[in-house]
Short mmCIF file of C-alpha atoms and ligand atoms in Angstrom, two decimals:
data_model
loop_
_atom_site.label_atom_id
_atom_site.label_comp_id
_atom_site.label_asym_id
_atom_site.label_seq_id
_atom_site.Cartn_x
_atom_site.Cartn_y
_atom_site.Cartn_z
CA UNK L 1 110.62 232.98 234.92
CA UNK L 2 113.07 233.52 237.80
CA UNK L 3 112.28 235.11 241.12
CA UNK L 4 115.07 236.50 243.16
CA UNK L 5 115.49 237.86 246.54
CA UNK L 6 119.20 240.11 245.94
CA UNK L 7 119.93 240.72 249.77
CA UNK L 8 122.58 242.47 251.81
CA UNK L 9 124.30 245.37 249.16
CA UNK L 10 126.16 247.48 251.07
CA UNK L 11 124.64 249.87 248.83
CA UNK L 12 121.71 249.54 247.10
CA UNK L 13 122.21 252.16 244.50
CA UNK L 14 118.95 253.08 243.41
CA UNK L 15 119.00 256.05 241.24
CA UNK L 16 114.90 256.43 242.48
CA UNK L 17 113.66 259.99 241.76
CA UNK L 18 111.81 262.39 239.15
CA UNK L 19 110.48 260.27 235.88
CA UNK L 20 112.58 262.61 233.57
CA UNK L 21 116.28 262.90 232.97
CA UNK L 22 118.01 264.15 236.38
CA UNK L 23 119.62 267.55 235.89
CA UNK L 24 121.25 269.84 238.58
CA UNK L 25 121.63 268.73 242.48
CA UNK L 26 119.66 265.67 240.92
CA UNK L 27 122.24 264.25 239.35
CA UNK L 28 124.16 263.71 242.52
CA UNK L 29 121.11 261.89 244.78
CA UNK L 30 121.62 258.29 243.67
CA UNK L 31 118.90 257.24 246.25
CA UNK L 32 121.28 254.82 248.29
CA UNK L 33 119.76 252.74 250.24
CA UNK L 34 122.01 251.02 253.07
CA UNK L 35 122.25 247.07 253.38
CA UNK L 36 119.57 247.09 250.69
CA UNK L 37 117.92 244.96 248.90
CA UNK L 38 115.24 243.81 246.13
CA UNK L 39 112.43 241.51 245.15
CA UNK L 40 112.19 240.36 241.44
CA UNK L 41 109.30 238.49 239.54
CA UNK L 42 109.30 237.88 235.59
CA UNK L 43 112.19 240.12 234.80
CA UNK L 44 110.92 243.23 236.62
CA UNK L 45 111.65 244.86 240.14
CA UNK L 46 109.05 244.00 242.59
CA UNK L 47 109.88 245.91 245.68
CA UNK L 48 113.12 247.75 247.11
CA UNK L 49 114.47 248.21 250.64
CA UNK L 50 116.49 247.76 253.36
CA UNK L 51 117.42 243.97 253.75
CA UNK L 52 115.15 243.49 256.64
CA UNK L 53 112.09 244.46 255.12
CA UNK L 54 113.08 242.51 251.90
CA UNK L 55 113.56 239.17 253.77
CA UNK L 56 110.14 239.58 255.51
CA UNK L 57 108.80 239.16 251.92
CA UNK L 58 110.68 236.24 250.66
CA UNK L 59 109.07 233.07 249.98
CA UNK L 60 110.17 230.44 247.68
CA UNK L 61 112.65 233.02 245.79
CA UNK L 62 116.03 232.00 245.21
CA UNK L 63 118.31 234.19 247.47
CA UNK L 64 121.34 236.27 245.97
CA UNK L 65 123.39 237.26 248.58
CA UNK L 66 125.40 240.33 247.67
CA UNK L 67 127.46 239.97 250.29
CA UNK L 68 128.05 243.38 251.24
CA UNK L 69 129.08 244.91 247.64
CA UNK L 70 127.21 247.44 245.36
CA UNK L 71 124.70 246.77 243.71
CA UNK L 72 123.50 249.04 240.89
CA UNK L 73 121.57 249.09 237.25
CA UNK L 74 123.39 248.18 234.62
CA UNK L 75 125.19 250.90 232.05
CA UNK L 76 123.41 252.06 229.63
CA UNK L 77 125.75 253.31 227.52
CA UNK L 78 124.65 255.87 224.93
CA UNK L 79 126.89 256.12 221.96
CA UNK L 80 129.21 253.33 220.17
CA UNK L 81 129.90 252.39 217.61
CA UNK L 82 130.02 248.08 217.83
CA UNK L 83 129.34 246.27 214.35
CA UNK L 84 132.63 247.00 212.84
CA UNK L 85 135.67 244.41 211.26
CA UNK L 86 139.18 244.23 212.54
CA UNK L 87 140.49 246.74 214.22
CA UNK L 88 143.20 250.09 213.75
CA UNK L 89 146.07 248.58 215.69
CA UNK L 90 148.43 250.30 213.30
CA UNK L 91 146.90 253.50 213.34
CA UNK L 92 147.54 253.30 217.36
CA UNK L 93 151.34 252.48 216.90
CA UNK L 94 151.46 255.39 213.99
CA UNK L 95 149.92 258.02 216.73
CA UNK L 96 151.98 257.05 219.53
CA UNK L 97 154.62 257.86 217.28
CA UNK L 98 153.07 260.71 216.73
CA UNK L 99 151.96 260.75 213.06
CA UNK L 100 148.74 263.14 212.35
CA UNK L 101 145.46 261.71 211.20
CA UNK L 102 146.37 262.66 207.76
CA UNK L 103 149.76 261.26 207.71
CA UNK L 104 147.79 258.36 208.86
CA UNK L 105 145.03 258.28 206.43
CA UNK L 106 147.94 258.35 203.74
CA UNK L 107 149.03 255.12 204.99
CA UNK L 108 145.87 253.36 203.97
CA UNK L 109 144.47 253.73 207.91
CA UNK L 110 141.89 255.80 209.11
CA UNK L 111 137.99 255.75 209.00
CA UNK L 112 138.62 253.99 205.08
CA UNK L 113 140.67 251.44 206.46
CA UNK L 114 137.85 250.25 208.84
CA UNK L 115 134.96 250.60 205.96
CA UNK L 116 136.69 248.53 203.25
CA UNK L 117 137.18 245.69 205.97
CA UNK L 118 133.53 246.30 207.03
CA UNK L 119 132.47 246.14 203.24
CA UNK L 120 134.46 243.09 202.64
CA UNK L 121 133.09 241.55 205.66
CA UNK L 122 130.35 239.00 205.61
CA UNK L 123 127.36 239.12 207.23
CA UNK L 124 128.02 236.01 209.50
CA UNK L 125 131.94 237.41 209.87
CA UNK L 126 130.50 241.04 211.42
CA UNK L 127 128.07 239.12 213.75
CA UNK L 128 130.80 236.90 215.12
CA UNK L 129 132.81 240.29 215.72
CA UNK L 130 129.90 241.72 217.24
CA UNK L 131 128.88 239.13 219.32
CA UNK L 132 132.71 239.06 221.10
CA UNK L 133 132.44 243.16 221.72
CA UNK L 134 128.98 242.75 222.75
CA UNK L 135 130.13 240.19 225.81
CA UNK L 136 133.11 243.02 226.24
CA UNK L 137 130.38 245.00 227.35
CA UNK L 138 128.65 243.12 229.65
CA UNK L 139 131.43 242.25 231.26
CA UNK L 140 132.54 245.21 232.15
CA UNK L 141 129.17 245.81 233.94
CA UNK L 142 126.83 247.36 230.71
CA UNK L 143 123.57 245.82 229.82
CA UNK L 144 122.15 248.55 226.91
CA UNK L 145 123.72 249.95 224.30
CA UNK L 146 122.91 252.15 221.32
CA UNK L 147 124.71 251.09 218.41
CA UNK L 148 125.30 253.16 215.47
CA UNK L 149 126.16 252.02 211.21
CA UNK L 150 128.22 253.72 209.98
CA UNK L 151 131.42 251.89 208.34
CA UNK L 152 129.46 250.60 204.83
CA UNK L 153 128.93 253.87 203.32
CA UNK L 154 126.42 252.40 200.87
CA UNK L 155 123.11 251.22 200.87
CA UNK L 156 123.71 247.42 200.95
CA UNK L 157 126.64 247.43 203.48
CA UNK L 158 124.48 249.95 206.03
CA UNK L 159 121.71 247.30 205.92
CA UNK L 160 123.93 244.82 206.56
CA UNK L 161 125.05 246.82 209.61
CA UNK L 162 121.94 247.22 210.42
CA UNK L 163 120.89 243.45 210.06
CA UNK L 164 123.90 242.53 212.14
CA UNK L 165 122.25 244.82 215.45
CA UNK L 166 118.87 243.15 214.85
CA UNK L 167 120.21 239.14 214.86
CA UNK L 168 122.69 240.50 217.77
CA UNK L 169 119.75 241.63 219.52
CA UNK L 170 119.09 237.94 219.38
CA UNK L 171 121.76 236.02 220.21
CA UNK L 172 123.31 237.73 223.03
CA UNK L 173 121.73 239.26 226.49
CA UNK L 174 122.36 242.77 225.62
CA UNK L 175 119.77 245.15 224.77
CA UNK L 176 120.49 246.81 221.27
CA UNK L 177 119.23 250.02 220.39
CA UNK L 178 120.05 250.59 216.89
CA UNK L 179 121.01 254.34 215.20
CA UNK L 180 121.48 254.68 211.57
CA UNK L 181 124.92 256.58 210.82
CA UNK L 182 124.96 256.67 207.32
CA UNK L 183 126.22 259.79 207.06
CA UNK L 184 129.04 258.86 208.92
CA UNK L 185 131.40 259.73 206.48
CA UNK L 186 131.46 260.61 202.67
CA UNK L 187 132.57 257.53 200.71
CA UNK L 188 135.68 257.92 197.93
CA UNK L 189 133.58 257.20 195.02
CA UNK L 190 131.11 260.25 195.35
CA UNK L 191 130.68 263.88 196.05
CA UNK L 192 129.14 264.89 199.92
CA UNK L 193 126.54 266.08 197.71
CA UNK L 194 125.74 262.34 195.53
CA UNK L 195 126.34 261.15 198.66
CA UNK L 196 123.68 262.67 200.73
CA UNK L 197 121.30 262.69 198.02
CA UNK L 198 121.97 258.09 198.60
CA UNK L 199 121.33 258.79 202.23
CA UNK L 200 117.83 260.73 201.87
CA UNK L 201 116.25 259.08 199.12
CA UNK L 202 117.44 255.15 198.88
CA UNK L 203 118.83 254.46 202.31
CA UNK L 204 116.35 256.29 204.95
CA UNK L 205 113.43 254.91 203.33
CA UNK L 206 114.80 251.42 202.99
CA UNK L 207 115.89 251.76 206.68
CA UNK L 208 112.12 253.17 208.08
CA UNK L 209 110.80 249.94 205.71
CA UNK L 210 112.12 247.63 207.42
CA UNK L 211 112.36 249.21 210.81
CA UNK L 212 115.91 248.65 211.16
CA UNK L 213 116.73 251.81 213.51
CA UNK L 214 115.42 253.78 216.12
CA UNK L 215 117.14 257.09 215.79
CA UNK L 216 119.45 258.71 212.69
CA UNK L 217 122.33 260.27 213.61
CA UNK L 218 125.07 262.27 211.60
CA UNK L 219 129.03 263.32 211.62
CA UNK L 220 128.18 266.88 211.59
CA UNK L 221 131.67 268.22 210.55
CA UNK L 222 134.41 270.16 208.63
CA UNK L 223 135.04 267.88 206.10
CA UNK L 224 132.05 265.25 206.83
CA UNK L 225 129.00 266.83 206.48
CA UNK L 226 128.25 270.66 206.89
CA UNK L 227 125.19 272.19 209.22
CA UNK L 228 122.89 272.31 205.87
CA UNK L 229 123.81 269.04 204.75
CA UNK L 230 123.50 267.56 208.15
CA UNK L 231 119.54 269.78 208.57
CA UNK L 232 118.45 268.11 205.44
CA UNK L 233 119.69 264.34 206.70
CA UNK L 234 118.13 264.76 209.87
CA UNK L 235 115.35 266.57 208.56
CA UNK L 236 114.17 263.86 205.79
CA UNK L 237 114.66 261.09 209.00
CA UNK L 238 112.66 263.14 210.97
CA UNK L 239 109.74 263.28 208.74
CA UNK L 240 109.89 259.12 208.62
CA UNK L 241 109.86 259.40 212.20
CA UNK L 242 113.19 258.36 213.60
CA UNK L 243 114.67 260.29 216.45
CA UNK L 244 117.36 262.47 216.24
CA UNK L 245 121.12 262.16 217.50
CA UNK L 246 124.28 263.79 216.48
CA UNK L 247 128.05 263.68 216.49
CA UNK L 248 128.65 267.66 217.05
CA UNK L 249 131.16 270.43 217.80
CA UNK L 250 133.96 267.69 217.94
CA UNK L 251 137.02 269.11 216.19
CA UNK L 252 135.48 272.54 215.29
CA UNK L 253 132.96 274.16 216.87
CA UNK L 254 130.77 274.72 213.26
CA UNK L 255 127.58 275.62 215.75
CA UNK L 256 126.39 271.44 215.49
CA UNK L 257 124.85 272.17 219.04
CA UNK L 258 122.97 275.01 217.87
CA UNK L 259 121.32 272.72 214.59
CA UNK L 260 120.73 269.60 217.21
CA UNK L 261 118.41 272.18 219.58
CA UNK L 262 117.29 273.57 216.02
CA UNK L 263 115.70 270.32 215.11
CA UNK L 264 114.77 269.10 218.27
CA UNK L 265 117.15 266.46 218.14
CA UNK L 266 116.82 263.98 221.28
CA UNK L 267 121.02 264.29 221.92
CA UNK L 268 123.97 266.67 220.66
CA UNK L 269 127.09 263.91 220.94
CA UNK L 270 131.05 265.37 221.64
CA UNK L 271 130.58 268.96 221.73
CA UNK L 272 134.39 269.09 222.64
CA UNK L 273 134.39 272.87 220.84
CA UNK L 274 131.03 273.66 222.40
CA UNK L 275 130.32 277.36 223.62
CA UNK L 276 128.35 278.63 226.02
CA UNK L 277 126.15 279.75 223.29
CA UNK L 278 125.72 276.22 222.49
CA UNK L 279 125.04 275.23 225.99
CA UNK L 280 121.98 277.88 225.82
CA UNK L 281 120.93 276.81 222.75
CA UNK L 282 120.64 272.80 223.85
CA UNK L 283 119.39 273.87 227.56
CA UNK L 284 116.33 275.79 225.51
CA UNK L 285 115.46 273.13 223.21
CA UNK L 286 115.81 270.11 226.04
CA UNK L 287 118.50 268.68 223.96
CA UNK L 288 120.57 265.89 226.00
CA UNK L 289 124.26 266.18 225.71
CA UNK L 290 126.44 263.14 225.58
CA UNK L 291 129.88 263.75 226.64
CA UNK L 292 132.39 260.87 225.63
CA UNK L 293 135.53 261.49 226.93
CA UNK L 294 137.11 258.37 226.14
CA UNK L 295 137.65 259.56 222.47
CA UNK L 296 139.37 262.58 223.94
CA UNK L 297 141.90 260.43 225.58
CA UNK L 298 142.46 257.96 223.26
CA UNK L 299 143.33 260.51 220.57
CA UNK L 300 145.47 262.15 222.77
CA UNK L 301 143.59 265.46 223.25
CA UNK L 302 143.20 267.73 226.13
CA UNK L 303 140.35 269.37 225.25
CA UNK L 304 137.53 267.68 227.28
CA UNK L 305 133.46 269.32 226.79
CA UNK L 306 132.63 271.59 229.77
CA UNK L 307 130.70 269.27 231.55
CA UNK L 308 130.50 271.53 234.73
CA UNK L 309 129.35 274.49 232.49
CA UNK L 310 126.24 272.18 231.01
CA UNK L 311 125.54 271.01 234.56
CA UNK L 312 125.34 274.46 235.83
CA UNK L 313 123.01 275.60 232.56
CA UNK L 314 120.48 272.70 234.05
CA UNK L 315 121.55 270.03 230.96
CA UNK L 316 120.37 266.15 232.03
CA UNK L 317 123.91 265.28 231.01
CA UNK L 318 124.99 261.87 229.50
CA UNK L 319 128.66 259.92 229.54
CA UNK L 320 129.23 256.91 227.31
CA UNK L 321 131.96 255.22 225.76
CA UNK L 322 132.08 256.07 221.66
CA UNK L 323 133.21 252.68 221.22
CA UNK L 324 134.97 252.41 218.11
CA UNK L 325 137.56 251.37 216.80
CA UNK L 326 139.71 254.33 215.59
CA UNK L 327 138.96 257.02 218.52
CA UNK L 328 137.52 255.14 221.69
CA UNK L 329 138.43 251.64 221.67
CA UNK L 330 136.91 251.07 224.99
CA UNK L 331 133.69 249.01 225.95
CA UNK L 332 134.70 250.30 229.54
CA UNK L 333 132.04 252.52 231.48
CA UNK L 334 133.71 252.51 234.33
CA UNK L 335 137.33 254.59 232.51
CA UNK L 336 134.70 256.75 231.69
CA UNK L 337 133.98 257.53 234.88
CA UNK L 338 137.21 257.74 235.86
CA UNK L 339 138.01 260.25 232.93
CA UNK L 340 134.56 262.15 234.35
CA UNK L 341 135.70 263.13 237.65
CA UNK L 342 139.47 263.49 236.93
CA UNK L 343 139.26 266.01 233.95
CA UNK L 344 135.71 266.75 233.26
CA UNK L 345 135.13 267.50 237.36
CA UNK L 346 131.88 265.35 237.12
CA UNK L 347 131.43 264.10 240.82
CA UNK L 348 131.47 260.12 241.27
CA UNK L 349 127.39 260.29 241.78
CA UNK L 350 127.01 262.99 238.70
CA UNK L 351 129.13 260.37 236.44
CA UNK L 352 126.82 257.41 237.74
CA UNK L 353 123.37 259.63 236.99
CA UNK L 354 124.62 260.38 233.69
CA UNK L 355 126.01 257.01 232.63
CA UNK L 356 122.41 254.79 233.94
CA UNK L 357 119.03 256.57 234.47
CA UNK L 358 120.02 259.76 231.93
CA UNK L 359 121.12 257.53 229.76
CA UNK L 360 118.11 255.71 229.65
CA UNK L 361 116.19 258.83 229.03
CA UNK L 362 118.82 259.22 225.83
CA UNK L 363 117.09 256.87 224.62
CA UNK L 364 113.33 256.82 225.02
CA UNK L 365 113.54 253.96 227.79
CA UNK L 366 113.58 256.08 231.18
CA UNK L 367 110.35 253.90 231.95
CA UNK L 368 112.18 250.42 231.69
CA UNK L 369 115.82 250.56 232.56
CA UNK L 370 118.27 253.13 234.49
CA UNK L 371 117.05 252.83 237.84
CA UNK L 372 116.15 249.89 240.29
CA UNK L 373 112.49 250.95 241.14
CA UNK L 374 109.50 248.76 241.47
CA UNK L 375 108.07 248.17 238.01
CA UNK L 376 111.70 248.31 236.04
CA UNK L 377 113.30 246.00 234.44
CA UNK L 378 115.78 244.07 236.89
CA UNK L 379 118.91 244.92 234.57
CA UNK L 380 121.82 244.94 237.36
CA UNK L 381 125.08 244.85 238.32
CA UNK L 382 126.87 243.66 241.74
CA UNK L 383 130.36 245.27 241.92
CA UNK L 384 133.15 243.93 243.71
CA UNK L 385 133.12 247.13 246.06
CA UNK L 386 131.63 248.45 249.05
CA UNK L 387 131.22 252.25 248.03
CA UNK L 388 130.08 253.30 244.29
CA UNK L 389 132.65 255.87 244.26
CA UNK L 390 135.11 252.92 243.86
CA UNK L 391 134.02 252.25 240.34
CA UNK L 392 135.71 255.70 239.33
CA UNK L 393 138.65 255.78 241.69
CA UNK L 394 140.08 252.56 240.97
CA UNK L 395 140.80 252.61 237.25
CA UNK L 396 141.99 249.69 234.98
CA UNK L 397 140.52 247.34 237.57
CA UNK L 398 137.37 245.80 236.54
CA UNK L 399 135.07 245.29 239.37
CA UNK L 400 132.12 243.41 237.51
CA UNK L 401 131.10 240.73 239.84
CA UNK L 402 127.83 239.37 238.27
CA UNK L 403 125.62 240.97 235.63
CA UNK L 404 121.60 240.72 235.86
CA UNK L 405 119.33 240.78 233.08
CA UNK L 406 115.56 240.87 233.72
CA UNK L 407 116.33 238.93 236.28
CA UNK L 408 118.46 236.39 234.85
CA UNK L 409 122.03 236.21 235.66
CA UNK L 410 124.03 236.58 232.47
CA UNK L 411 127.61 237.27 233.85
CA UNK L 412 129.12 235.33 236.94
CA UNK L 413 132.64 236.23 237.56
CA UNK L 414 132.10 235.06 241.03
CA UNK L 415 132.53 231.28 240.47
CA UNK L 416 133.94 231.16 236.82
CA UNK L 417 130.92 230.50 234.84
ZN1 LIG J 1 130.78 258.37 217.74
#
């Protein structure tokens, strides 16, 4: 394995603090340390410091010079959905005309459109899709995902979903952490009811088997699946031991928040319609809320979650992307940010806590990734910037220099490769 001396960031941002998520003033220390730098020996973070001090240390490492640029951990990015086929370009055009979702949906588009091409799709086809979104991510400076099913809708096409995250985990550098979405939506051919009954007694079981997820997660909403259908989903993965996530309060708010602290879910996702009520309710139980914005945009919404009201409450708030390919078709961490601070009122440092370390933390691994601190794995990035607050300000231009994965250097925009 590799050992590298990175030397000479402008801004070593280290995210270095409490080992829990960062809530409060906490999310805005990033721990920056000036002209910094880091040792790295088989994959993990050695030591960190100021360049000096670093160089002192260096024997036969190889030397990255960051030239005076950021560097920072990876993204960990919370919430997409990635293994899916084609895409909704005509459901785009249709809503910039401004046709509604159901006038869409009568067209043949919508959610259906995306699971009959994800049915039809073979197992080799979805990986090859999912291998070119997974290097969108990387290169736009993210090195973990969660990954959600979601788009099969029965039990053979959510394993194959689920298959598809375990041979991407694989075959490219990015760390997969996989979330069964099952109840993502209720398919044509049955009743919510049939249909959750398929969800608790053949697919969770076949999905705890053979360990294909980490966490179970569910469309908690009008129309999807209602608060007691989405307690007895989360309930029966629960008892098989998954963790618990949830797309909540998105459209209406149906008091989703209020189940996810309920059940002690790990997350509460959206929470676009969320009260203050909610905010209390997810603050009590220690629930996480991840705020994606980019599905707010891209539908063409104004109604943003009150991230400033959660931050106040003392919520370790988390941003990520909802990639997919009807609502947030955006790999990009850094528009999130940039949606963060300009309509959400997130500060450039709160967006950066909430989109690494709490992240991380989102996802059970707050003691491996999120933060470059001795004994973590060296998952970074080196931005083509000299301030991190760049990464929000300067939107639609990607800054990803060269991407760092336990040490190895999977991304090099620098010299072509
Ligand atoms: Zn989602």
């Amino acid at each position: 394995m590799t050992s590298l001396a990175v030397l000479h960031a402008s801004q070593l941002v280290t995210l270095s603090g409490p080992k829990r998520p960062r809530v409060g003033t906490e999310l805005s220390a990033l721990g920056i340390i000036r002209d910094g730098g880091m040792l790295i020996r088989d994959g993990k973070i050695e030591r960190v410091g100021p360049t000096a001090e670093i160089e002192k240390n260096v024997s036969d490492e190889e030397i990255v010079d960051a030239g005076g640029r950021v560097v920072m951990p990876g993204f960990v990015d919370a919430h997409t959905h990635l293994v899916f086929a084609g895409n909704r370009l005509d459901d785009f055009e249709r809503r910039s005309r401004g046709e509604t979702y159901e006038q869409i949906a009568k067209a043949g588009g919508g959610i259906w459109s995306t699971v009959e091409k994800t049915r039809a799709a073979s197992e080799p086809d979805l990986l090859t899709q999912a291998k070119k979104h997974a290097n969108w991510f990387l290169r736009c400076g993210t090195t973990t995902v969660e990954v959600k099913s979601g788009y099969g809708l029965t039990v053979e096409d959510e394993l194959k979903i689920l298959r598809v995250m375990r041979q991407l985990k694989e075959e490219v550098r990015l760390e997969i952490v996989p979330t069964f979405l099952g109840a993502h939506a209720v398919p044509r051919e049955l009743s919510p009811d049939e249909y959750l009954d398929v969800v608790v007694t053949e697919m969770l079981p076949r999905v705890t088997t053979e360990k294909l997820a980490e966490f179970c997660d569910v469309f908690c909403e009008r129309g999807y699946f209602d608060i007691d259908q989405s307690r007895k989903i989360l309930s029966a993965a629960k008892k098989l031991g998954l963790s618990l996530r949830g797309h909540v309060d998105q459209l209406t708010n149906s008091g989703g928040a209020k189940l996810m602290a309920e059940i002690g879910a790990t997350t509460a996702d959206h929470l676009e319609q969320t009260d203050g009520q909610g905010i209390a309710a997810l603050k009590k139980a220690n629930v996480q809320p991840v705020l994606l914005p980019g599905s707010v945009y891209a539908l063409g919404s104004s109604r943003y979650p009150r991230a400033r009201e959660m931050i106040e409450a003392g919520l370790a708030v988390v941003l990520a992307t909802d990639f997919n390919p009807g609502s947030s078709p955006t790999p990009s961490m850094q528009m999130v940010l940039s949606l963060a601070c300009t309509q959400m009122k997130m500060s450039p440092a709160e967006a950066i806590t909430a989109s690494t370390v709490n992240a991380a933390y989102s996802l059970n691994r707050g003691d491996k990734i999120g933060c470059l601190e001795p004994g973590k794995l060296a998952n970074f990035v080196i931005f083509d910037c000299q301030d991190y607050r760049e990464l929000a300000y300067w939107f639609g231009v990607p800054q990803t220099l060269a991407v760092y994965v336990c040490g190895d250097c999977v991304l090099n925009n620098s010299d072509g490769r």
